CSV table of C-alpha atoms and ligand atoms in Angstrom, one decimal:
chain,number,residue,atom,x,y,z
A,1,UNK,CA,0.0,0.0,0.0
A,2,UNK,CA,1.4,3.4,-0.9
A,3,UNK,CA,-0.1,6.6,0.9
A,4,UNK,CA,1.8,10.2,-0.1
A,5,UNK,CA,0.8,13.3,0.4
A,6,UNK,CA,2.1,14.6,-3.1
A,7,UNK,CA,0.9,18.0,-2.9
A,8,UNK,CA,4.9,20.0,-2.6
A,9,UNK,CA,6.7,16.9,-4.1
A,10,UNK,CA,7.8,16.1,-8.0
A,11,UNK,CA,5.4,12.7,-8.6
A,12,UNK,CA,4.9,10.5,-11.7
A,13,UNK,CA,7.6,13.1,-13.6
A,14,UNK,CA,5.2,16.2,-12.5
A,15,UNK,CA,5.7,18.6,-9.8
A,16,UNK,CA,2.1,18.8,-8.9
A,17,UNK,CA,2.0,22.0,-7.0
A,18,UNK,CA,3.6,23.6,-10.4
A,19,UNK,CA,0.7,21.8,-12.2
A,20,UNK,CA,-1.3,24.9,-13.8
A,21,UNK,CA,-4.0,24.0,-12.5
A,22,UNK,CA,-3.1,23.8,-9.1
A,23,UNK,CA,-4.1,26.2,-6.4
A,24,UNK,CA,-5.2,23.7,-3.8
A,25,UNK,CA,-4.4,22.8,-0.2
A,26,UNK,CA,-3.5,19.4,-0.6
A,27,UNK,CA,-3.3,16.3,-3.2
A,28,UNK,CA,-3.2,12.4,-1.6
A,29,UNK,CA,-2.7,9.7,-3.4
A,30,UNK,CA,-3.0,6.2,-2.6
A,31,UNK,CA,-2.4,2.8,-4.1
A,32,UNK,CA,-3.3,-0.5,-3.4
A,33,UNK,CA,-1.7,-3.4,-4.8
A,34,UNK,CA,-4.0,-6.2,-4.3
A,35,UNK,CA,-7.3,-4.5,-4.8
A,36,UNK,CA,-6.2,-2.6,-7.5
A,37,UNK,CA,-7.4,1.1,-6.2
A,38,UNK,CA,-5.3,4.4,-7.8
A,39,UNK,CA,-6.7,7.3,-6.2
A,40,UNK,CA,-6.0,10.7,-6.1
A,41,UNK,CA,-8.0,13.3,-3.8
A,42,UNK,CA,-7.6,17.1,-4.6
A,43,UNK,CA,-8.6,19.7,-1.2
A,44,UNK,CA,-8.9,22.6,-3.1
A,45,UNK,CA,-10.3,24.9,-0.6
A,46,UNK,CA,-11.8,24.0,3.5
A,47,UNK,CA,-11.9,27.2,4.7
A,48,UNK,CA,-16.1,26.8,5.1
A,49,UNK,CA,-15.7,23.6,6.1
A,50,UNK,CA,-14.3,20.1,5.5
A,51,UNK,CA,-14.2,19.6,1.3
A,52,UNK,CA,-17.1,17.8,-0.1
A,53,UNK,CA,-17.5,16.4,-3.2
A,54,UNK,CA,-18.0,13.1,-5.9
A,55,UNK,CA,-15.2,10.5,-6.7
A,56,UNK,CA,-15.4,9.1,-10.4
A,57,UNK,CA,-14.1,6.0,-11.5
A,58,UNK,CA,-13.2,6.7,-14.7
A,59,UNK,CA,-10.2,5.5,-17.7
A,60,UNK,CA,-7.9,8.5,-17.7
A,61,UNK,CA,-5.2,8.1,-20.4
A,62,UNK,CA,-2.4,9.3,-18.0
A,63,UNK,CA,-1.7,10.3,-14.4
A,64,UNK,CA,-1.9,13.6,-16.1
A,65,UNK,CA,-5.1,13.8,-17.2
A,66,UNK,CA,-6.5,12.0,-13.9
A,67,UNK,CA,-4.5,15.2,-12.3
A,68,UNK,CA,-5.6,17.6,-14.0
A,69,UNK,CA,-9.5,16.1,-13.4
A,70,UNK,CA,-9.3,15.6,-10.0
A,71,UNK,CA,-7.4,19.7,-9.8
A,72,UNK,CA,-10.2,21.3,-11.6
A,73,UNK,CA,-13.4,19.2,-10.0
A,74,UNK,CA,-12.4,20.0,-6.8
A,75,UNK,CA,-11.5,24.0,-7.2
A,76,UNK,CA,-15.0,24.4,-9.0
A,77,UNK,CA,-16.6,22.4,-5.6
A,78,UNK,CA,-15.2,24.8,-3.9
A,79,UNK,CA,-17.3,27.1,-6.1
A,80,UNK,CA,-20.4,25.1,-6.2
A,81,UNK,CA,-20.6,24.8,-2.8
A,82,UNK,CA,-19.7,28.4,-1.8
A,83,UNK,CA,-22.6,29.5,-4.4
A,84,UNK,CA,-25.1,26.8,-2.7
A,85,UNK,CA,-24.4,28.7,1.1
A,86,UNK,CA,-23.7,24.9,2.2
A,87,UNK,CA,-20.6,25.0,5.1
A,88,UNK,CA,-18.5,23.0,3.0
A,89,UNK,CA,-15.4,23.4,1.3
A,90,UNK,CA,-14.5,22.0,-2.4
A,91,UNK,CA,-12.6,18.3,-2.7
A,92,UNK,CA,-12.7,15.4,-5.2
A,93,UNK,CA,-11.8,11.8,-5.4
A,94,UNK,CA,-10.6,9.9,-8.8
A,95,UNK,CA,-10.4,6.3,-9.1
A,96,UNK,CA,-8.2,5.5,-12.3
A,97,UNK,CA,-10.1,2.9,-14.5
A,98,UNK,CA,-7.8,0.1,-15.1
A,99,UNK,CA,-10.0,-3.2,-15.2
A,100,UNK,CA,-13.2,-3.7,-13.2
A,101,UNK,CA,-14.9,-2.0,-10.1
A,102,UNK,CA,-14.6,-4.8,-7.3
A,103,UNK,CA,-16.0,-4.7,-3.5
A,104,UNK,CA,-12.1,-4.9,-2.7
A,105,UNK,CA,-11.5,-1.5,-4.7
A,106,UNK,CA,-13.7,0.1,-2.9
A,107,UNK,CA,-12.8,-1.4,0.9
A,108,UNK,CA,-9.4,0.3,-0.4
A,109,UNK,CA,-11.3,3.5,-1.3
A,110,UNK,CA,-12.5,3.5,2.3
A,111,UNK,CA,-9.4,2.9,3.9
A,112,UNK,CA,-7.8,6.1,2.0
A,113,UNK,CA,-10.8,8.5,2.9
A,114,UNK,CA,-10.1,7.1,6.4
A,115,UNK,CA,-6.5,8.0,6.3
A,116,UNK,CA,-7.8,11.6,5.8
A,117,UNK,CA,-9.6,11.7,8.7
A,118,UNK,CA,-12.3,13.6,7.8
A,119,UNK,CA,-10.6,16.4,5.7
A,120,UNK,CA,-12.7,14.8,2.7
A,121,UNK,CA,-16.3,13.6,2.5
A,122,UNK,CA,-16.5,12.1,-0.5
A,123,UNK,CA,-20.2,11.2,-2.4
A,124,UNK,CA,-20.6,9.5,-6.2
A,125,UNK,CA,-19.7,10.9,-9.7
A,126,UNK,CA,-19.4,9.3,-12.6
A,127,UNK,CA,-18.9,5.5,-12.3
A,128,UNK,CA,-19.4,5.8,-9.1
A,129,UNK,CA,-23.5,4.6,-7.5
A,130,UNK,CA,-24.8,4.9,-4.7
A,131,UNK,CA,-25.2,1.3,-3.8
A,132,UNK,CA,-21.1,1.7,-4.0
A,133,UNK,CA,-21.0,4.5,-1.6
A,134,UNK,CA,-23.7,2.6,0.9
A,135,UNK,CA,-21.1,-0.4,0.6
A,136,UNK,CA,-18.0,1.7,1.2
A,137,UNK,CA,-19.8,3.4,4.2
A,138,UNK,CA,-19.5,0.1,6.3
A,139,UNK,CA,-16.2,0.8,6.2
A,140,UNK,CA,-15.6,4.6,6.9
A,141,UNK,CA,-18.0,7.1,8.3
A,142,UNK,CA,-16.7,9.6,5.7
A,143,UNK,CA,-19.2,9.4,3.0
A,144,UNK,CA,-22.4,11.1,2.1
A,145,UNK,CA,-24.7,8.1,1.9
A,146,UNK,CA,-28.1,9.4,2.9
A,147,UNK,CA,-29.6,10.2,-1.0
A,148,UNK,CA,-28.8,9.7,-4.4
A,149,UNK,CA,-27.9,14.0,-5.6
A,150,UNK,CA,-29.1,13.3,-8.9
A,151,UNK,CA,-32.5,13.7,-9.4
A,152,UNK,CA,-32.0,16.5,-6.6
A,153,UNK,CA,-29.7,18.1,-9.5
A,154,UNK,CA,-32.2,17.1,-12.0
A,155,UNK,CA,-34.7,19.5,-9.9
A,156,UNK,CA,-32.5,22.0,-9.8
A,157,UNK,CA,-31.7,22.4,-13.3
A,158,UNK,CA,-35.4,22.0,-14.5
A,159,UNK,CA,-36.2,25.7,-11.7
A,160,UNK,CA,-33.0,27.5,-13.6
A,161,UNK,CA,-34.6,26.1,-17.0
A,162,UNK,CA,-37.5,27.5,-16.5
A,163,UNK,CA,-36.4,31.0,-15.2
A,164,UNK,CA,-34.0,31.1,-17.7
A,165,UNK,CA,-36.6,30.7,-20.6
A,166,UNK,CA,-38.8,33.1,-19.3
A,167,UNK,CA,-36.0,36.0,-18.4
A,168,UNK,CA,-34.9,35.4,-22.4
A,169,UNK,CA,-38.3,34.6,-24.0
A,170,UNK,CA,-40.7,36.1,-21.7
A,171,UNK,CA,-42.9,33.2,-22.1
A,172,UNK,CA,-43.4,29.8,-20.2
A,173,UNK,CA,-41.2,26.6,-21.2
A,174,UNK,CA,-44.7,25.4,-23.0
A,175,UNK,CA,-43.8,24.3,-26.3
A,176,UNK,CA,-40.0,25.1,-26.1
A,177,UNK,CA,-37.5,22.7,-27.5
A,178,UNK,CA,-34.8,21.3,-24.7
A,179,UNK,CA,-32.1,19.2,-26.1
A,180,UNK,CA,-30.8,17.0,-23.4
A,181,UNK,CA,-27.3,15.2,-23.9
A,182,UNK,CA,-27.3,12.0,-21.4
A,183,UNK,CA,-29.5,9.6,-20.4
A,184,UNK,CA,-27.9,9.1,-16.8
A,185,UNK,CA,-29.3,9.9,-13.6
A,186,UNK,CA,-29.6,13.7,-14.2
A,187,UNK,CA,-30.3,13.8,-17.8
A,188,UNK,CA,-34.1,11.2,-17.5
A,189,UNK,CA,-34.5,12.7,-14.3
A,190,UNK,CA,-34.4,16.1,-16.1
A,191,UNK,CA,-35.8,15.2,-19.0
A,192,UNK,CA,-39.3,13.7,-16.7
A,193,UNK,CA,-39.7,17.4,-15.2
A,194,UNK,CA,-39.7,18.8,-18.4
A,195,UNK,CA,-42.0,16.9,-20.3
A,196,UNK,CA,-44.4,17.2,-17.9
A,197,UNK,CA,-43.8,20.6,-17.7
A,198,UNK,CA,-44.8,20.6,-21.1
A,199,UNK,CA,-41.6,21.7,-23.3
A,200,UNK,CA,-41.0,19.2,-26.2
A,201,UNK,CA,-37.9,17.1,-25.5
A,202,UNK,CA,-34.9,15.2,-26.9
A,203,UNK,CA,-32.8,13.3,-25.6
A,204,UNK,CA,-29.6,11.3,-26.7
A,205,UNK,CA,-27.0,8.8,-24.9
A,206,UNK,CA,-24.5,6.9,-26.2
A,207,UNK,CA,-25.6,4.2,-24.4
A,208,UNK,CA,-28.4,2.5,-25.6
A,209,UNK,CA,-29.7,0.9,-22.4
A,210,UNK,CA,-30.3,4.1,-21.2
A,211,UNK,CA,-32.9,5.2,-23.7
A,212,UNK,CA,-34.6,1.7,-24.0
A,213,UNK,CA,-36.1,2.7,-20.5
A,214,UNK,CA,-37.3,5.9,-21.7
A,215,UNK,CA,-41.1,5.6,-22.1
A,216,UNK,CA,-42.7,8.5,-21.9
A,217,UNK,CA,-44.2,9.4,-25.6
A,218,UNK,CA,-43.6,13.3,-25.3
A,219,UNK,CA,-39.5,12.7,-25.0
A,220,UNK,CA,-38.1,11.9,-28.7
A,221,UNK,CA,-34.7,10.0,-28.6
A,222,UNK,CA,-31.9,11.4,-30.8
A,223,UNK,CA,-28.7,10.5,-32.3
A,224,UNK,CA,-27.1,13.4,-31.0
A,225,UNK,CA,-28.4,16.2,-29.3
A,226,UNK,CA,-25.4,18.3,-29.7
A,227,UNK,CA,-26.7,19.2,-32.6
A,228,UNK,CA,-30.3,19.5,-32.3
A,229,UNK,CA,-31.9,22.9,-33.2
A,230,UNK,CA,-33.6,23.9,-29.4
A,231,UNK,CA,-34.0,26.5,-27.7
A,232,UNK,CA,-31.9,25.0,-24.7
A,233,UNK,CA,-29.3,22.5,-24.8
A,234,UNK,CA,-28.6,20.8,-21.3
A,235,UNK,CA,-25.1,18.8,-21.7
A,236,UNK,CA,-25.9,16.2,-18.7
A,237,UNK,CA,-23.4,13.9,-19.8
A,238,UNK,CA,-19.5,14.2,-19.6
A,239,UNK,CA,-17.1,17.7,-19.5
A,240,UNK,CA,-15.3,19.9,-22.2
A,241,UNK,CA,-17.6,19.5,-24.9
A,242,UNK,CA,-17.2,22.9,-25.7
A,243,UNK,CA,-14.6,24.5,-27.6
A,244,UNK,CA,-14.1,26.8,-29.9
A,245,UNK,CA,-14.8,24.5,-33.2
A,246,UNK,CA,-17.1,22.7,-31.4
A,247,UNK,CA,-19.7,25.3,-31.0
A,248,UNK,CA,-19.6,26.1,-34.6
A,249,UNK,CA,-22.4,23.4,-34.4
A,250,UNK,CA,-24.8,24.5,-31.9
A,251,UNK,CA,-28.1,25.6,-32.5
A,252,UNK,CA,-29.3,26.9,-29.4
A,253,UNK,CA,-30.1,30.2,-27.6
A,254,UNK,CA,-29.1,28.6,-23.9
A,255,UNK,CA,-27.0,26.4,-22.6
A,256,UNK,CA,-28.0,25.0,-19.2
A,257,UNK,CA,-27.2,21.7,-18.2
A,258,UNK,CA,-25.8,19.6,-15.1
A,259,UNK,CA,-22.4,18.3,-16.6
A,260,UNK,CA,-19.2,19.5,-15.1
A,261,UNK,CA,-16.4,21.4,-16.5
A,262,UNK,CA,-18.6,21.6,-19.6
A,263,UNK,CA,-16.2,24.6,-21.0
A,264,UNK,CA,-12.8,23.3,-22.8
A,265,UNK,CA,-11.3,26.8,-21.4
A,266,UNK,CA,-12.9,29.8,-20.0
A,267,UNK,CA,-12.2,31.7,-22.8
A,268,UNK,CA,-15.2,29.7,-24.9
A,269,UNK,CA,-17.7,31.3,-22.6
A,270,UNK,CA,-16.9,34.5,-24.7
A,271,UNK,CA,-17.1,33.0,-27.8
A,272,UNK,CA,-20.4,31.6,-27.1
A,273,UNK,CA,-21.6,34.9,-26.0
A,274,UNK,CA,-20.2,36.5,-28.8
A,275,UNK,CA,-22.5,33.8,-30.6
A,276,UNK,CA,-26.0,35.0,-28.8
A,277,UNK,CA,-26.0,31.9,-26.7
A,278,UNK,CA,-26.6,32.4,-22.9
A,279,UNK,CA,-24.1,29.7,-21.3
A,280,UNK,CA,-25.3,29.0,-17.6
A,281,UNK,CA,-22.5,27.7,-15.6
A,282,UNK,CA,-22.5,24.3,-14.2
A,283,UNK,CA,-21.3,26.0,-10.9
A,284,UNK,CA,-24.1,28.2,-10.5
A,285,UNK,CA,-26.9,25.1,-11.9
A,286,UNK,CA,-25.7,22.2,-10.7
A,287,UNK,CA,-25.5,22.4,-7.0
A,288,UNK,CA,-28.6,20.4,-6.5
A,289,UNK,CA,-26.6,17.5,-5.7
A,290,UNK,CA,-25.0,19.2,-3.3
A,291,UNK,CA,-28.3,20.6,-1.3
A,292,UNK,CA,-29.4,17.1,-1.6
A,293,UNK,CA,-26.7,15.8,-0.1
A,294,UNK,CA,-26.5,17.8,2.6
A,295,UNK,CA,-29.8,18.3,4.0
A,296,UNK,CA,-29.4,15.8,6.8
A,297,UNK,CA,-26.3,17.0,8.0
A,298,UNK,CA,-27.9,20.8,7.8
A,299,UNK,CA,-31.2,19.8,9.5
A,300,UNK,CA,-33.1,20.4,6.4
A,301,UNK,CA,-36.4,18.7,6.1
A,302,UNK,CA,-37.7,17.7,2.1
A,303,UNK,CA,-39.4,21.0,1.7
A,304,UNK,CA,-36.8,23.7,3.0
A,305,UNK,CA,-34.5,21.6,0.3
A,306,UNK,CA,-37.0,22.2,-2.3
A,307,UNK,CA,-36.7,25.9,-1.2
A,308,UNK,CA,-32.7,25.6,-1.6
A,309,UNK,CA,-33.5,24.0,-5.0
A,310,UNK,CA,-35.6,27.0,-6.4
A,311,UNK,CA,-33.1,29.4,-4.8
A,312,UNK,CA,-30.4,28.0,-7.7
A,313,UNK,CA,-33.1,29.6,-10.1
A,314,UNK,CA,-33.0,32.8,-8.4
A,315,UNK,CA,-29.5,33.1,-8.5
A,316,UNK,CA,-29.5,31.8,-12.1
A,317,UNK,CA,-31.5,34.9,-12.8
A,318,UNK,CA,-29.9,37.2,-11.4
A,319,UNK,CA,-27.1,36.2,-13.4
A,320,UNK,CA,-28.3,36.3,-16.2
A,321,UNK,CA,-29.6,39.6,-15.5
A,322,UNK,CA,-25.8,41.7,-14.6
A,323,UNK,CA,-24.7,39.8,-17.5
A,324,UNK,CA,-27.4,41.5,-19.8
A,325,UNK,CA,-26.7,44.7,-17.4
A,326,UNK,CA,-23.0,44.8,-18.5
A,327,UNK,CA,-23.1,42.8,-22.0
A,328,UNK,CA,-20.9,39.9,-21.2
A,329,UNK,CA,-21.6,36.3,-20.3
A,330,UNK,CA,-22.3,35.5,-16.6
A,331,UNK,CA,-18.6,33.5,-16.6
A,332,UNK,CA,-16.9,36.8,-17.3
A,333,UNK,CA,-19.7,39.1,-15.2
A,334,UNK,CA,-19.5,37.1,-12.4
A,335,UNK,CA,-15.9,36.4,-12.3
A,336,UNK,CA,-16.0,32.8,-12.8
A,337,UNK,CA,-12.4,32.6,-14.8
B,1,LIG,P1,-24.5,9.3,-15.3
B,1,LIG,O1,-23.2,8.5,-15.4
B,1,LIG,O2,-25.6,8.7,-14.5
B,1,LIG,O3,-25.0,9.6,-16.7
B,1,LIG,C1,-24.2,10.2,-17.8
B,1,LIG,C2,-24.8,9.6,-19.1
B,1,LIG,O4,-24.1,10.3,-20.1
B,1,LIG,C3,-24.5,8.1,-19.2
B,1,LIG,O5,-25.8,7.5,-19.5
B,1,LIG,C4,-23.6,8.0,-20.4
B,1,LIG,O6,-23.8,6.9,-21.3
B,1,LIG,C5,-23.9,9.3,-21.2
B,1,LIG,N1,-22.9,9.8,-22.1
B,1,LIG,C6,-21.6,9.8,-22.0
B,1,LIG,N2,-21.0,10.4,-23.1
B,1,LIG,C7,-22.1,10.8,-23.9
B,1,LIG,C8,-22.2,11.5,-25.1
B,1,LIG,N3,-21.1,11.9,-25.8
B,1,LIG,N4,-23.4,11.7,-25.6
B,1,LIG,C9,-24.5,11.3,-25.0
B,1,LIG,N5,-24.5,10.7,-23.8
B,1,LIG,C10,-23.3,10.4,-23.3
B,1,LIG,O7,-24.1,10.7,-14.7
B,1,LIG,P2,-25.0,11.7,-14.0
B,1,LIG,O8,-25.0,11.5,-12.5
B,1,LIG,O9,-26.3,11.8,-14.7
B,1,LIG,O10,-24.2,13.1,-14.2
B,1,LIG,C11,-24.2,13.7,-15.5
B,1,LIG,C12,-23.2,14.8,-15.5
B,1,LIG,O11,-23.5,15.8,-14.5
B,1,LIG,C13,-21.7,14.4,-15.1
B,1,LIG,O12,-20.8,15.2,-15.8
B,1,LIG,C14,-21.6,14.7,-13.6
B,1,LIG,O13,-20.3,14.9,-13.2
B,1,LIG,C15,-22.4,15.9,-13.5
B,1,LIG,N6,-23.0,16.1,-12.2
B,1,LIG,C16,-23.8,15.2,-11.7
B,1,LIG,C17,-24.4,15.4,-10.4
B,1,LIG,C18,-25.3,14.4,-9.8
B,1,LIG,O14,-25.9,14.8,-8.8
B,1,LIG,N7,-25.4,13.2,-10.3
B,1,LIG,C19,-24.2,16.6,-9.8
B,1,LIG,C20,-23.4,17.6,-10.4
B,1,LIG,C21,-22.8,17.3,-11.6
């Protein structure tokens, strides 16, 4: 077993606190031999309290890029959570993908978020369910176990979508195209509000099993939503799917959608502007997760979370609204860079 604190020391041929990403407190990693974990956790910021935030299990094609994930999830927790008013500061856990999930990995899993003592609370993320958390959690008391966040992010993101389409449209979501991208837990969840909301939805996932569960008639599967002409396109599946080619393609007036890190660098938020499409970011919409996941802890009954949850479309609006005041995106208005 191999436990470091890497944050000051040159690791895997990079010196990770010149890393350009890097403005965090600390960076552990552990390995473990026989059950096959890789970790990394990122403590970006725990000045409101310990760091919170998902691990993902997920195929990185170097240390690198696993890095550079776990540097940038964690500093935009921090965010998230300071823009939800939760007590919490901003961590993240990666799991490199080398073969298959196994009840050992995550006994390891536990055992490092142990070894922290508390400095990191870590909840799911990509690759990552709930019935895995619920199994670590015999094992470590350091886990948020108490809901899935998704369709609590879901419910977020349908409040902002609404607000959002009446500050720009001045009319209801009735009737108004939303392009969904993933199937997963946020995007049906997501996509369920909506429809019965009454906007016309589409929805597309690369994998199929996902839509073959999708029954409801008023949500019309897609090969790629990216594409889709809509008034809002909400990414809810993976990050930087937007660059500065890549937008060339869109046909939307607003982005708003759970995924993380959707931007491939801040600078795109700009160039979408510069498009006429309002980009909503996933900081300031997808903190649902969060709320949900912290209720318990914050002595929040089901209702004043629901509060919390409508709150994200307040603060979406008034977003949106400096950013029209000062005729920039909301990244750039409110210093998101
Ligand atoms: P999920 O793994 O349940 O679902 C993601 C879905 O996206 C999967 O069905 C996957 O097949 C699909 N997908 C992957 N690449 C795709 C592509 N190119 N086109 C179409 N579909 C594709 O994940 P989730 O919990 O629904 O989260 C979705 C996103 O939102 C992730 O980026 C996650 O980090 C972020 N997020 C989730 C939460 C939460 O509470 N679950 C909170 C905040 C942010």
């Amino acid at each position: 077993m191999i436990f470091k604190d890497i944050t000051d020391t040159y690791f895997e041929g990079i010196q990770i606190s010149s890393h350009n990403e890097f403005e965090h407190e600390k960076v552990y990693y552990y390995e473990d031999h026989k059950s096959g974990l890789k970790s990394l956790i990122a403590i970006h910021d725990s000045t409101e309290g310990p760091a919170i935030g998902g691990c993902r299990f997920k195929t990185y094609d170097s240390f690198e890029s696993g890095l550079n994930d776990v540097l940038r999830l964690s500093k935009g927790m921090t965010h998230k959570n300071n823009i939800a008013q939760v007590p919490f500061g901003g961590g993240k856990g990666i799991i490199f993908k080398e073969g298959k999930k196994s009840n050992e990995m995550m006994k390891s899993y536990a055992d490092f978020l142990n070894l922290l003592e508390g400095k990191y609370i870590s909840a799911e993320d990509i690759g990552i369910s709930l019935k895995d958390i619920r199994f670590i959690k015999q094992y470590t008391e350091y886990v948020f176990d108490n809901v899935d966040p998704g369709p609590y992010t879901a419910k977020g993101i349908f409040y902002a979508i609404k607000r959002a389409i009446s500050f720009t449209f001045s009319e209801s979501l009735v009737g108004k195209k939303i392009a969904i991208q993933g199937a997963g837990s946020v995007g049906s969840k997501l996509a369920d509000h909506l429809s019965k909301a009454g906007a016309i939805v589409y929805i597309s996932d690369i994998d199929n099993s996902k839509l073959k569960i999708i029954s409801d008639p008023n949500i019309t599967i897609v090969d790629n939503a990216f594409e889709m002409q809509c008034d809002v396109f909400s990414p809810c599946a993976v990050g930087a799917i937007f660059s500065r080619s890549s937008i060339e393609n869109l046909n939307c007036k607003i982005i708003a959608g759970g995924a993380n890190n959707q931007l491939l660098n801040e600078s795109v938020a700009d160039d979408l502007d510069a498009k006429g499409i309002t980009y909503i970011p996933d900081i300031l919409i997808n903190s649902g997760g969060v709320i949900g996941l912290t209720k318990d802890i914050m002595g929040r009954n089901e209702e004043q979370a629901e509060s919390e949850l409508m709150n994200i479309a307040i603060r979406v609006e008034e977003a949106m609204a400096i950013a029209k005041d000062q005729s920039m995106s909301i990244q750039a208005a409110l210093k998101l860079n």
